[in-house]
PDB file of C-alpha atoms in Angstrom:
ATOM      1  CA  MET A   1      86.991 165.997  18.719  1.00 60.00           C
ATOM      2  CA  PRO A   2      85.091 163.608  16.506  1.00 61.00           C
ATOM      3  CA  GLN A   3      83.841 160.502  18.272  1.00 55.00           C
ATOM      4  CA  ARG A   4      81.297 157.732  18.085  1.00 53.00           C
ATOM      5  CA  PRO A   5      80.038 157.371  21.664  1.00 43.00           C
ATOM      6  CA  ARG A   6      77.636 154.568  20.881  1.00 45.00           C
ATOM      7  CA  SER A   7      78.420 151.216  22.430  1.00 40.00           C
ATOM      8  CA  THR A   8      78.375 148.304  20.054  1.00 44.00           C
ATOM      9  CA  PRO A   9      78.711 144.675  21.201  1.00 41.00           C
ATOM     10  CA  PHE A  10      81.604 142.568  20.055  1.00 43.00           C
ATOM     11  CA  ARG A  11      80.830 140.503  17.005  1.00 42.00           C
ATOM     12  CA  ARG A  12      81.905 136.838  17.195  1.00 36.00           C
ATOM     13  CA  PRO A  13      82.657 135.415  13.775  1.00 37.00           C
ATOM     14  CA  THR A  14      84.123 131.971  13.337  1.00 36.00           C
ATOM     15  CA  SER A  15      87.665 133.111  12.752  1.00 38.00           C
ATOM     16  CA  GLY A  16      89.781 135.869  14.287  1.00 45.00           C
ATOM     17  CA  LEU A  17      92.696 138.093  13.748  1.00 52.00           C
ATOM     18  CA  SER A  18      95.898 136.124  13.868  1.00 43.00           C
ATOM     19  CA  VAL A  19      99.058 136.026  11.892  1.00 39.00           C
ATOM     20  CA  SER A  20      97.169 137.466   8.938  1.00 43.00           C
ATOM     21  CA  LEU A  21      96.767 140.816  10.719  1.00 39.00           C
ATOM     22  CA  VAL A  22     100.435 141.548  10.529  1.00 36.00           C
ATOM     23  CA  VAL A  23     101.460 144.085   7.961  1.00 36.00           C
ATOM     24  CA  VAL A  24     104.069 143.541   5.324  1.00 39.00           C
ATOM     25  CA  GLY A  25     106.489 146.463   5.110  1.00 42.00           C
ATOM     26  CA  LEU A  26     108.188 146.236   1.702  1.00 39.00           C
ATOM     27  CA  VAL A  27     110.898 148.722   0.678  1.00 38.00           C
ATOM     28  CA  LEU A  28     112.860 147.822  -2.419  1.00 36.00           C
ATOM     29  CA  LEU A  29     116.584 148.708  -2.245  1.00 35.00           C
ATOM     30  CA  ALA A  30     117.263 150.329  -5.611  1.00 37.00           C
ATOM     31  CA  LEU A  31     119.173 153.370  -6.921  1.00 30.00           C
ATOM     32  CA  ALA A  32     116.280 155.699  -6.035  1.00 34.00           C
ATOM     33  CA  LEU A  33     116.474 156.063  -2.306  1.00 36.00           C
ATOM     34  CA  VAL A  34     113.183 157.957  -2.078  1.00 37.00           C
ATOM     35  CA  VAL A  35     109.767 156.389  -2.704  1.00 38.00           C
ATOM     36  CA  ALA A  36     108.718 157.947  -5.993  1.00 39.00           C
ATOM     37  CA  ARG A  37     105.681 160.083  -6.540  1.00 41.00           C
ATOM     38  CA  SER A  38     104.656 157.602  -9.236  1.00 38.00           C
ATOM     39  CA  THR A  39     102.575 155.878  -6.586  1.00 41.00           C
ATOM     40  CA  ARG A  40     100.162 158.794  -6.592  1.00 45.00           C
ATOM     41  CA  PRO A  41      96.791 158.171  -8.228  1.00 44.00           C
ATOM     42  CA  ALA A  42      96.664 159.485 -11.807  1.00 43.00           C
ATOM     43  CA  THR A  43      95.157 162.938 -12.015  1.00 42.00           C
ATOM     44  CA  PRO A  44      92.454 163.812 -14.540  1.00 42.00           C
ATOM     45  CA  THR A  45      93.847 165.200 -17.841  1.00 38.00           C
ATOM     46  CA  GLY A  46      94.682 168.861 -17.456  1.00 38.00           C
ATOM     47  CA  ALA A  47      93.854 168.877 -13.759  1.00 42.00           C
ATOM     48  CA  ASP A  48      96.053 169.266 -10.753  1.00 44.00           C
ATOM     49  CA  GLY A  49      95.492 166.705  -8.028  1.00 45.00           C
ATOM     50  CA  GLU A  50      95.566 169.201  -5.159  1.00 43.00           C
ATOM     51  CA  ARG A  51      93.123 171.604  -6.825  1.00 41.00           C
ATOM     52  CA  SER A  52      90.723 168.945  -8.131  1.00 54.00           C
ATOM     53  CA  GLY A  53      90.403 167.315  -4.704  1.00 69.00           C
ATOM     54  CA  LEU A  54      91.883 164.045  -5.928  1.00 85.00           C
ATOM     55  CA  PRO A  55      93.207 162.077  -2.893  1.00 95.00           C
ATOM     56  CA  ILE A  56      96.947 161.766  -3.084  1.00 94.00           C
ATOM     57  CA  PRO A  57      99.524 160.054  -0.774  1.00 96.00           C
ATOM     58  CA  THR A  58     101.088 161.925   2.119  1.00 97.00           C
ATOM     59  CA  ASP A  59     104.141 159.709   2.565  1.00 96.00           C
ATOM     60  CA  ASP A  60     105.984 159.953  -0.780  1.00 95.00           C
ATOM     61  CA  CYS A  61     109.069 161.549   0.907  1.00 96.00           C
ATOM     62  CA  ARG A  62     109.929 158.291   2.672  1.00 92.00           C
ATOM     63  CA  SER A  63     113.609 157.343   2.597  1.00 90.00           C
ATOM     64  CA  LEU A  64     115.307 154.003   2.823  1.00 88.00           C
ATOM     65  CA  PRO A  65     117.079 153.442   6.141  1.00 94.00           C
ATOM     66  CA  GLY A  66     120.845 153.749   5.888  1.00 93.00           C
ATOM     67  CA  PHE A  67     121.532 150.446   7.656  1.00 93.00           C
ATOM     68  CA  MET A  68     120.096 148.548   4.664  1.00 90.00           C
ATOM     69  CA  ALA A  69     123.163 149.525   2.644  1.00 87.00           C
ATOM     70  CA  ASN A  70     125.594 148.257   5.279  1.00 87.00           C
ATOM     71  CA  PRO A  71     127.674 145.470   3.731  1.00 86.00           C
ATOM     72  CA  GLU A  72     128.152 143.899   7.123  1.00 86.00           C
ATOM     73  CA  ILE A  73     124.557 142.744   6.985  1.00 89.00           C
ATOM     74  CA  GLY A  74     125.747 140.166   4.506  1.00 85.00           C
ATOM     75  CA  LEU A  75     122.696 140.096   2.177  1.00 83.00           C
ATOM     76  CA  SER A  76     123.075 139.886  -1.554  1.00 63.00           C
ATOM     77  CA  GLY A  77     120.966 139.198  -4.618  1.00 56.00           C
ATOM     78  CA  GLY A  78     119.547 142.620  -5.360  1.00 65.00           C
ATOM     79  CA  GLY A  79     116.480 144.168  -3.711  1.00 86.00           C
ATOM     80  CA  LEU A  80     116.024 144.092   0.032  1.00 89.00           C
ATOM     81  CA  ALA A  81     112.756 144.239   1.939  1.00 91.00           C
ATOM     82  CA  LEU A  82     111.596 144.664   5.513  1.00 94.00           C
ATOM     83  CA  ALA A  83     108.764 142.425   6.652  1.00 93.00           C
ATOM     84  CA  THR A  84     106.750 141.710   9.799  1.00 92.00           C
ATOM     85  CA  ASN A  85     104.643 138.846   8.425  1.00 84.00           C
ATOM     86  CA  ARG A  86     107.159 135.981   8.363  1.00 87.00           C
ATOM     87  CA  SER A  87     107.476 133.098  10.769  1.00 87.00           C
ATOM     88  CA  GLU A  88     110.358 134.813  12.549  1.00 91.00           C
ATOM     89  CA  MET A  89     109.400 136.965  15.462  1.00 95.00           C
ATOM     90  CA  GLY A  90     109.946 140.706  15.051  1.00 97.00           C
ATOM     91  CA  LEU A  91     111.269 142.633  12.062  1.00 98.00           C
ATOM     92  CA  VAL A  92     113.069 140.801   9.292  1.00 96.00           C
ATOM     93  CA  LEU A  93     115.294 142.139   6.505  1.00 95.00           C
ATOM     94  CA  LEU A  94     115.382 139.846   3.497  1.00 92.00           C
ATOM     95  CA  SER A  95     116.498 139.601  -0.088  1.00 89.00           C
ATOM     96  CA  THR A  96     113.502 139.752  -2.407  1.00 86.00           C
ATOM     97  CA  ARG A  97     115.433 137.692  -4.978  1.00 86.00           C
ATOM     98  CA  GLN A  98     116.628 135.132  -2.430  1.00 84.00           C
ATOM     99  CA  PRO A  99     114.027 135.145   0.391  1.00 80.00           C
ATOM    100  CA  ASP A 100     115.939 132.512   2.356  1.00 84.00           C
ATOM    101  CA  GLN A 101     118.624 135.148   2.953  1.00 88.00           C
ATOM    102  CA  THR A 102     117.520 137.123   6.011  1.00 92.00           C
ATOM    103  CA  TYR A 103     118.973 139.449   8.672  1.00 94.00           C
ATOM    104  CA  GLN A 104     117.725 140.475  12.074  1.00 96.00           C
ATOM    105  CA  HIS A 105     119.321 143.122  14.241  1.00 97.00           C
ATOM    106  CA  PRO A 106     119.665 141.823  17.837  1.00 96.00           C
ATOM    107  CA  THR A 107     116.994 144.320  19.008  1.00 98.00           C
ATOM    108  CA  TRP A 108     114.324 143.451  16.417  1.00 98.00           C
ATOM    109  CA  ARG A 109     112.715 140.698  18.515  1.00 97.00           C
ATOM    110  CA  ARG A 110     112.275 142.794  21.669  1.00 97.00           C
ATOM    111  CA  ALA A 111     108.611 143.709  21.021  1.00 98.00           C
ATOM    112  CA  GLY A 112     107.501 140.211  20.056  1.00 96.00           C
ATOM    113  CA  TYR A 113     105.575 139.684  16.843  1.00 95.00           C
ATOM    114  CA  LEU A 114     104.887 142.883  14.982  1.00 96.00           C
ATOM    115  CA  GLY A 115     102.081 144.196  12.768  1.00 95.00           C
ATOM    116  CA  PRO A 116     101.852 147.703  11.219  1.00 96.00           C
ATOM    117  CA  ILE A 117     104.920 149.418   9.874  1.00 97.00           C
ATOM    118  CA  ALA A 118     105.648 152.939   8.606  1.00 98.00           C
ATOM    119  CA  TYR A 119     108.684 154.900   7.374  1.00 97.00           C
ATOM    120  CA  ASP A 120     109.534 158.558   7.724  1.00 98.00           C
ATOM    121  CA  ARG A 121     111.475 161.003   5.530  1.00 97.00           C
ATOM    122  CA  GLU A 122     114.709 160.338   7.483  1.00 97.00           C
ATOM    123  CA  GLY A 123     114.578 156.594   6.997  1.00 97.00           C
ATOM    124  CA  ASN A 124     113.397 155.741  10.494  1.00 98.00           C
ATOM    125  CA  ILE A 125     110.977 152.849  10.776  1.00 98.00           C
ATOM    126  CA  TYR A 126     107.997 152.645  13.114  1.00 98.00           C
ATOM    127  CA  VAL A 127     106.355 149.377  14.183  1.00 98.00           C
ATOM    128  CA  ALA A 128     103.811 148.182  16.696  1.00 98.00           C
ATOM    129  CA  PRO A 129     103.326 144.775  18.327  1.00 97.00           C
ATOM    130  CA  THR A 130     100.548 142.451  17.085  1.00 94.00           C
ATOM    131  CA  PRO A 131      99.922 139.216  19.005  1.00 93.00           C
ATOM    132  CA  ARG A 132      99.463 136.031  17.002  1.00 89.00           C
ATOM    133  CA  LEU A 133      98.571 132.838  18.830  1.00 83.00           C
ATOM    134  CA  SER A 134      99.887 133.433  22.335  1.00 87.00           C
ATOM    135  CA  LEU A 135     100.395 136.312  24.725  1.00 93.00           C
ATOM    136  CA  ALA A 136     103.618 134.699  25.861  1.00 94.00           C
ATOM    137  CA  ASP A 137     105.396 136.359  22.988  1.00 94.00           C
ATOM    138  CA  ASN A 138     103.361 139.554  23.115  1.00 95.00           C
ATOM    139  CA  PRO A 139     102.563 140.468  26.727  1.00 96.00           C
ATOM    140  CA  LEU A 140      99.561 142.757  27.223  1.00 97.00           C
ATOM    141  CA  ALA A 141     101.796 145.445  28.747  1.00 96.00           C
ATOM    142  CA  GLY A 142     103.465 145.984  25.384  1.00 97.00           C
ATOM    143  CA  ALA A 143     100.325 146.414  23.255  1.00 97.00           C
ATOM    144  CA  THR A 144     100.273 150.220  23.527  1.00 98.00           C
ATOM    145  CA  THR A 145     103.907 150.911  22.519  1.00 99.00           C
ATOM    146  CA  ILE A 146     105.161 152.149  19.167  1.00 99.00           C
ATOM    147  CA  TRP A 147     108.789 151.231  18.543  1.00 99.00           C
ATOM    148  CA  ARG A 148     111.275 153.105  16.324  1.00 99.00           C
ATOM    149  CA  VAL A 149     114.097 151.532  14.332  1.00 98.00           C
ATOM    150  CA  ALA A 150     116.909 154.064  13.900  1.00 98.00           C
ATOM    151  CA  ALA A 151     117.712 154.734  10.243  1.00 97.00           C
ATOM    152  CA  GLN A 152     121.495 154.457  10.567  1.00 96.00           C
ATOM    153  CA  SER A 153     122.184 151.982  13.363  1.00 96.00           C
ATOM    154  CA  GLY A 154     119.136 149.785  12.887  1.00 97.00           C
ATOM    155  CA  GLU A 155     118.575 149.635  16.633  1.00 98.00           C
ATOM    156  CA  MET A 156     114.948 149.245  17.693  1.00 99.00           C
ATOM    157  CA  ALA A 157     113.753 150.975  20.883  1.00 99.00           C
ATOM    158  CA  PRO A 158     110.437 152.107  22.397  1.00 98.00           C
ATOM    159  CA  PHE A 159     109.358 155.504  21.011  1.00 98.00           C
ATOM    160  CA  VAL A 160     105.960 156.372  22.526  1.00 98.00           C
ATOM    161  CA  ARG A 161     103.326 154.626  24.561  1.00 98.00           C
ATOM    162  CA  LEU A 162      99.672 155.411  23.912  1.00 98.00           C
ATOM    163  CA  PRO A 163      97.273 155.875  26.850  1.00 96.00           C
ATOM    164  CA  GLY A 164      95.179 152.960  28.053  1.00 96.00           C
ATOM    165  CA  ALA A 165      95.828 149.247  28.497  1.00 96.00           C
ATOM    166  CA  ALA A 166      95.061 146.002  26.662  1.00 96.00           C
ATOM    167  CA  HIS A 167      93.334 143.158  28.540  1.00 94.00           C
ATOM    168  CA  GLU A 168      92.757 139.428  28.007  1.00 90.00           C
ATOM    169  CA  ARG A 169      89.385 139.922  26.313  1.00 91.00           C
ATOM    170  CA  ASN A 170      90.974 142.339  23.922  1.00 94.00           C
ATOM    171  CA  PRO A 171      94.729 141.808  23.620  1.00 95.00           C
ATOM    172  CA  TYR A 172      95.140 144.098  20.616  1.00 96.00           C
ATOM    173  CA  GLY A 173      96.493 147.632  20.601  1.00 97.00           C
ATOM    174  CA  ILE A 174      97.819 149.647  17.645  1.00 98.00           C
ATOM    175  CA  ILE A 175      96.674 148.208  14.301  1.00 97.00           C
ATOM    176  CA  GLY A 176      97.143 151.054  11.758  1.00 98.00           C
ATOM    177  CA  LEU A 177      99.937 153.537  11.077  1.00 99.00           C
ATOM    178  CA  SER A 178     100.087 156.340   8.498  1.00 99.00           C
ATOM    179  CA  TYR A 179     102.827 158.944   7.983  1.00 99.00           C
ATOM    180  CA  VAL A 180     102.408 162.526   6.735  1.00 99.00           C
ATOM    181  CA  CYS A 181     105.583 164.023   5.215  1.00 98.00           C
ATOM    182  CA  ASP A 182     104.770 167.737   5.402  1.00 98.00           C
ATOM    183  CA  LEU A 183     103.785 167.521   9.097  1.00 98.00           C
ATOM    184  CA  HIS A 184     106.305 164.841  10.090  1.00 98.00           C
ATOM    185  CA  TRP A 185     103.489 163.247  12.025  1.00 99.00           C
ATOM    186  CA  LEU A 186     102.619 159.608  12.456  1.00 99.00           C
ATOM    187  CA  TYR A 187      98.948 158.730  12.844  1.00 99.00           C
ATOM    188  CA  ALA A 188      98.101 155.556  14.834  1.00 99.00           C
ATOM    189  CA  GLY A 189      94.744 153.743  14.773  1.00 99.00           C
ATOM    190  CA  HIS A 190      94.064 151.540  17.752  1.00 99.00           C
ATOM    191  CA  VAL A 191      91.509 149.447  19.672  1.00 98.00           C
ATOM    192  CA  ILE A 192      93.189 149.827  23.081  1.00 98.00           C
ATOM    193  CA  GLY A 193      90.868 149.047  25.994  1.00 95.00           C
ATOM    194  CA  GLY A 194      87.749 148.125  24.002  1.00 93.00           C
ATOM    195  CA  THR A 195      85.266 146.003  25.940  1.00 88.00           C
ATOM    196  CA  PRO A 196      82.201 143.990  24.940  1.00 80.00           C
ATOM    197  CA  THR A 197      79.949 146.974  25.654  1.00 84.00           C
ATOM    198  CA  SER A 198      82.093 150.074  24.900  1.00 90.00           C
ATOM    199  CA  GLU A 199      84.673 151.380  22.506  1.00 96.00           C
ATOM    200  CA  HIS A 200      87.802 153.016  23.886  1.00 97.00           C
ATOM    201  CA  GLY A 201      89.972 153.063  20.776  1.00 98.00           C
ATOM    202  CA  GLY A 202      90.624 155.863  18.347  1.00 98.00           C
ATOM    203  CA  VAL A 203      93.295 157.675  16.343  1.00 99.00           C
ATOM    204  CA  VAL A 204      96.249 159.592  17.776  1.00 99.00           C
ATOM    205  CA  ALA A 205      98.651 161.870  15.897  1.00 99.00           C
ATOM    206  CA  ILE A 206     102.266 161.739  17.053  1.00 99.00           C
ATOM    207  CA  ASP A 207     104.718 164.542  16.325  1.00 99.00           C
ATOM    208  CA  LEU A 208     107.906 162.681  15.396  1.00 98.00           C
ATOM    209  CA  ASN A 209     110.065 165.616  16.384  1.00 96.00           C
ATOM    210  CA  ASP A 210     109.344 165.250  20.069  1.00 96.00           C
ATOM    211  CA  GLY A 211     106.824 162.439  20.550  1.00 96.00           C
ATOM    212  CA  THR A 212     103.970 164.778  21.446  1.00 98.00           C
ATOM    213  CA  MET A 213     100.606 163.057  21.023  1.00 98.00           C
ATOM    214  CA  ARG A 214      97.338 164.686  19.874  1.00 98.00           C
ATOM    215  CA  PRO A 215      93.978 162.849  20.045  1.00 98.00           C
ATOM    216  CA  ILE A 216      92.184 162.944  16.666  1.00 99.00           C
ATOM    217  CA  VAL A 217      89.343 160.437  17.209  1.00 99.00           C
ATOM    218  CA  ASP A 218      88.036 159.086  20.481  1.00 97.00           C
ATOM    219  CA  ASN A 219      85.641 156.310  21.568  1.00 97.00           C
ATOM    220  CA  THR A 220      85.906 154.471  18.226  1.00 98.00           C
ATOM    221  CA  ASP A 221      87.807 151.204  17.823  1.00 98.00           C
ATOM    222  CA  VAL A 222      89.922 151.677  14.680  1.00 99.00           C
ATOM    223  CA  MET A 223      91.982 149.263  12.603  1.00 98.00           C
ATOM    224  CA  GLY A 224      93.708 150.198   9.345  1.00 98.00           C
ATOM    225  CA  ILE A 225      94.148 153.925   8.631  1.00 99.00           C
ATOM    226  CA  LEU A 226      95.374 156.099   5.779  1.00 99.00           C
ATOM    227  CA  VAL A 227      95.902 159.880   5.584  1.00 99.00           C
ATOM    228  CA  VAL A 228      95.583 161.476   2.104  1.00 98.00           C
ATOM    229  CA  GLU A 229      95.994 165.014   0.858  1.00 97.00           C
ATOM    230  CA  ARG A 230      92.721 166.718  -0.183  1.00 93.00           C
ATOM    231  CA  GLY A 231      92.785 170.304  -1.482  1.00 91.00           C
ATOM    232  CA  GLU A 232      94.424 172.570   1.112  1.00 92.00           C
ATOM    233  CA  GLY A 233      94.246 169.978   3.877  1.00 96.00           C
ATOM    234  CA  TYR A 234      94.033 166.256   4.453  1.00 98.00           C
ATOM    235  CA  GLU A 235      91.502 163.467   4.948  1.00 98.00           C
ATOM    236  CA  LEU A 236      91.821 160.574   7.364  1.00 99.00           C
ATOM    237  CA  TYR A 237      90.436 157.216   6.253  1.00 99.00           C
ATOM    238  CA  LEU A 238      89.761 154.931   9.199  1.00 99.00           C
ATOM    239  CA  ALA A 239      88.517 151.378   9.133  1.00 99.00           C
ATOM    240  CA  LEU A 240      86.105 150.477  11.907  1.00 98.00           C
ATOM    241  CA  ALA A 241      86.771 147.427  14.061  1.00 97.00           C
ATOM    242  CA  ARG A 242      83.145 146.584  14.857  1.00 97.00           C
ATOM    243  CA  SER A 243      81.564 146.853  11.437  1.00 97.00           C
ATOM    244  CA  PRO A 244      82.713 146.320   7.801  1.00 98.00           C
ATOM    245  CA  GLU A 245      83.010 150.039   7.066  1.00 98.00           C
ATOM    246  CA  VAL A 246      85.645 152.712   6.414  1.00 99.00           C
ATOM    247  CA  MET A 247      84.924 156.273   7.518  1.00 99.00           C
ATOM    248  CA  ALA A 248      86.482 159.556   6.363  1.00 99.00           C
ATOM    249  CA  LEU A 249      87.350 162.515   8.583  1.00 99.00           C
ATOM    250  CA  PRO A 250      88.416 165.902   7.112  1.00 98.00           C
ATOM    251  CA  LEU A 251      91.607 167.369   8.554  1.00 99.00           C
ATOM    252  CA  ASP A 252      92.913 170.902   8.201  1.00 98.00           C
ATOM    253  CA  ALA A 253      96.354 171.889   6.951  1.00 98.00           C
ATOM    254  CA  ASN A 254      97.704 171.345  10.471  1.00 98.00           C
ATOM    255  CA  GLY A 255      96.453 167.788  10.531  1.00 98.00           C
ATOM    256  CA  MET A 256      93.650 168.346  13.045  1.00 99.00           C
ATOM    257  CA  PRO A 257      89.912 167.548  12.647  1.00 99.00           C
ATOM    258  CA  ALA A 258      88.084 170.058  10.513  1.00 98.00           C
ATOM    259  CA  GLY A 259      84.579 168.574  10.161  1.00 97.00           C
ATOM    260  CA  ASP A 260      82.325 165.624  10.743  1.00 97.00           C
ATOM    261  CA  MET A 261      83.127 162.019  10.086  1.00 98.00           C
ATOM    262  CA  ARG A 262      81.287 160.429   7.152  1.00 98.00           C
ATOM    263  CA  PRO A 263      80.901 156.960   5.634  1.00 98.00           C
ATOM    264  CA  LEU A 264      83.465 156.309   2.900  1.00 98.00           C
ATOM    265  CA  LEU A 265      83.419 152.574   2.032  1.00 98.00           C
ATOM    266  CA  ASP A 266      80.942 149.768   2.625  1.00 98.00           C
ATOM    267  CA  LEU A 267      83.134 146.650   2.539  1.00 98.00           C
ATOM    268  CA  GLU A 268      80.227 144.318   1.943  1.00 98.00           C
ATOM    269  CA  GLN A 269      79.431 146.135  -1.336  1.00 98.00           C
ATOM    270  CA  ALA A 270      82.911 145.068  -2.440  1.00 98.00           C
ATOM    271  CA  GLY A 271      82.246 141.456  -1.534  1.00 98.00           C
ATOM    272  CA  ALA A 272      83.632 141.399   2.000  1.00 97.00           C
ATOM    273  CA  SER A 273      81.949 139.193   4.588  1.00 96.00           C
ATOM    274  CA  ALA A 274      80.217 140.618   7.645  1.00 96.00           C
ATOM    275  CA  SER A 275      83.173 139.534   9.789  1.00 94.00           C
ATOM    276  CA  GLU A 276      85.962 140.993   7.657  1.00 95.00           C
ATOM    277  CA  ARG A 277      87.711 144.216   8.540  1.00 97.00           C
ATOM    278  CA  VAL A 278      90.456 146.337   6.956  1.00 97.00           C
ATOM    279  CA  ARG A 279      93.857 145.779   8.546  1.00 95.00           C
ATOM    280  CA  LYS A 280      95.673 147.977   6.015  1.00 96.00           C
ATOM    281  CA  LEU A 281      94.747 150.746   3.586  1.00 98.00           C
ATOM    282  CA  ARG A 282      97.094 152.025   0.871  1.00 96.00           C
ATOM    283  CA  LEU A 283      97.089 154.048  -2.363  1.00 96.00           C
ATOM    284  CA  VAL A 284      98.782 152.283  -5.249  1.00 93.00           C
ATOM    285  CA  ASP A 285      98.697 154.140  -8.575  1.00 88.00           C
ATOM    286  CA  ASP A 286      95.008 154.945  -9.041  1.00 89.00           C
ATOM    287  CA  GLU A 287      93.594 152.393  -6.606  1.00 96.00           C
ATOM    288  CA  LEU A 288      92.697 152.485  -2.938  1.00 98.00           C
ATOM    289  CA  ILE A 289      93.527 148.943  -1.758  1.00 98.00           C
ATOM    290  CA  ALA A 290      92.254 147.304   1.398  1.00 98.00           C
ATOM    291  CA  ASP A 291      93.786 144.202   2.927  1.00 96.00           C
ATOM    292  CA  LEU A 292      90.925 142.311   4.675  1.00 96.00           C
ATOM    293  CA  VAL A 293      91.060 140.047   7.668  1.00 93.00           C
ATOM    294  CA  PRO A 294      88.438 138.308   9.909  1.00 93.00           C
ATOM    295  CA  PHE A 295      88.471 140.103  13.253  1.00 92.00           C
ATOM    296  CA  ASN A 296      86.684 139.557  16.569  1.00 90.00           C
ATOM    297  CA  TYR A 297      89.162 140.798  19.195  1.00 92.00           C
ATOM    298  CA  SER A 298      90.313 137.311  20.221  1.00 86.00           C
ATOM    299  CA  LEU A 299      93.298 135.159  19.407  1.00 84.00           C
ATOM    300  CA  GLN A 300      92.239 132.071  17.469  1.00 65.00           C
ATOM    301  CA  THR A 301      94.419 129.351  16.005  1.00 41.00           C
ATOM    302  CA  SER A 302      91.855 128.476  13.312  1.00 37.00           C
ATOM    303  CA  ALA A 303      92.891 131.472  11.160  1.00 48.00           C
ATOM    304  CA  ALA A 304      96.595 131.188  11.696  1.00 47.00           C
ATOM    305  CA  ASN A 305      97.420 130.232   8.106  1.00 49.00           C
ATOM    306  CA  GLU A 306      94.546 131.796   6.256  1.00 63.00           C
ATOM    307  CA  PRO A 307      95.638 134.240   3.502  1.00 72.00           C
ATOM    308  CA  ASN A 308      94.204 137.745   3.399  1.00 85.00           C
ATOM    309  CA  ARG A 309      91.634 138.814   0.863  1.00 95.00           C
ATOM    310  CA  VAL A 310      92.008 142.100  -0.939  1.00 97.00           C
ATOM    311  CA  ALA A 311      89.456 144.597  -2.288  1.00 98.00           C
ATOM    312  CA  ALA A 312      90.074 147.805  -4.245  1.00 98.00           C
ATOM    313  CA  TRP A 313      88.365 151.040  -5.340  1.00 98.00           C
ATOM    314  CA  ARG A 314      89.096 153.742  -7.897  1.00 97.00           C
ATOM    315  CA  TYR A 315      88.294 157.402  -7.387  1.00 96.00           C
ATOM    316  CA  ASN A 316      85.645 158.968  -9.627  1.00 95.00           C
ATOM    317  CA  ALA A 317      86.644 162.659  -9.896  1.00 91.00           C
ATOM    318  CA  THR A 318      83.246 163.547 -11.306  1.00 92.00           C
ATOM    319  CA  THR A 319      81.177 162.139  -8.421  1.00 93.00           C
ATOM    320  CA  GLY A 320      83.833 162.519  -5.783  1.00 92.00           C
ATOM    321  CA  GLN A 321      83.312 158.889  -4.725  1.00 95.00           C
ATOM    322  CA  TRP A 322      85.414 155.753  -4.556  1.00 98.00           C
ATOM    323  CA  GLU A 323      83.975 153.044  -6.777  1.00 98.00           C
ATOM    324  CA  VAL A 324      84.685 149.301  -6.488  1.00 98.00           C
ATOM    325  CA  SER A 325      87.359 148.214  -8.972  1.00 98.00           C
ATOM    326  CA  ARG A 326      88.156 144.824  -7.519  1.00 97.00           C
ATOM    327  CA  ARG A 327      85.847 142.757  -5.387  1.00 97.00           C
ATOM    328  CA  ALA A 328      87.192 140.952  -2.320  1.00 96.00           C
ATOM    329  CA  ALA A 329      89.318 138.007  -3.386  1.00 96.00           C
ATOM    330  CA  LEU A 330      92.623 136.327  -2.694  1.00 93.00           C
ATOM    331  CA  PRO A 331      95.489 138.294  -4.311  1.00 83.00           C
TER     332      PRO A 331
END
């Protein structure tokens, strides 16, 4: 399987991953209960995205969880959203029109503070812990667990546990999640077990039917990830944790590696600093958007309230390359 066996020392920038690493999971509660295909990048005139090789989303079958429509929750004011980036520990359901109105199921705090979030076609939600300023709220033992929130009941429970263990010099675990509708697989990017001299992270594909795990990338510390459709198969975009780069790995129609990893994005060319990494990648309309965050494997209070910067690229169908459309800046 593709791997990067080289050992790269930890970089020590002045600010680290903290509350800004957490991922916002927004799902608007509207009449359409399925995320529309309108989020796909625009295809060239007269061309079909699949045939032209244009990267398109793999998660546009996502459904809203049934519990969000439960009147017993007691939220009003229109659209509802799920978030992991608020001051409250755990998952929070809120009204986008009246953000002071919130709801938390009794189980949503069990994993401590959360980071990445993903949704499947049945309305189930998947989250992973992300420590902020203290390991008291996010013990090391929980860093490798992905939790699932049941679509109908809203109850959150452990789903799968990735191999390896976090440690005090690297308390982080799963940083990126990406769902593929046609496979019903969840891809997880992680930095579990990384040390100052070696990388032990990677990407794992999880079959949501039975929890079976398949290694996709080994010996590479990975942060934000995104799977896109390309032609007859897929492509995995993975942000490196030890350098300001995003790589691309071709996947076959079964979601498994089908070629060599190649460089995709140089973050510094988009104005990112040498210490910034991608915590989240997403396709929105015709842009590939990266949420950036300083990262050095350690918990640091100095970055607790720093907002994320964002950079973006547009796909050039003629050259087959992503070109910078927005340089790194505050949103």
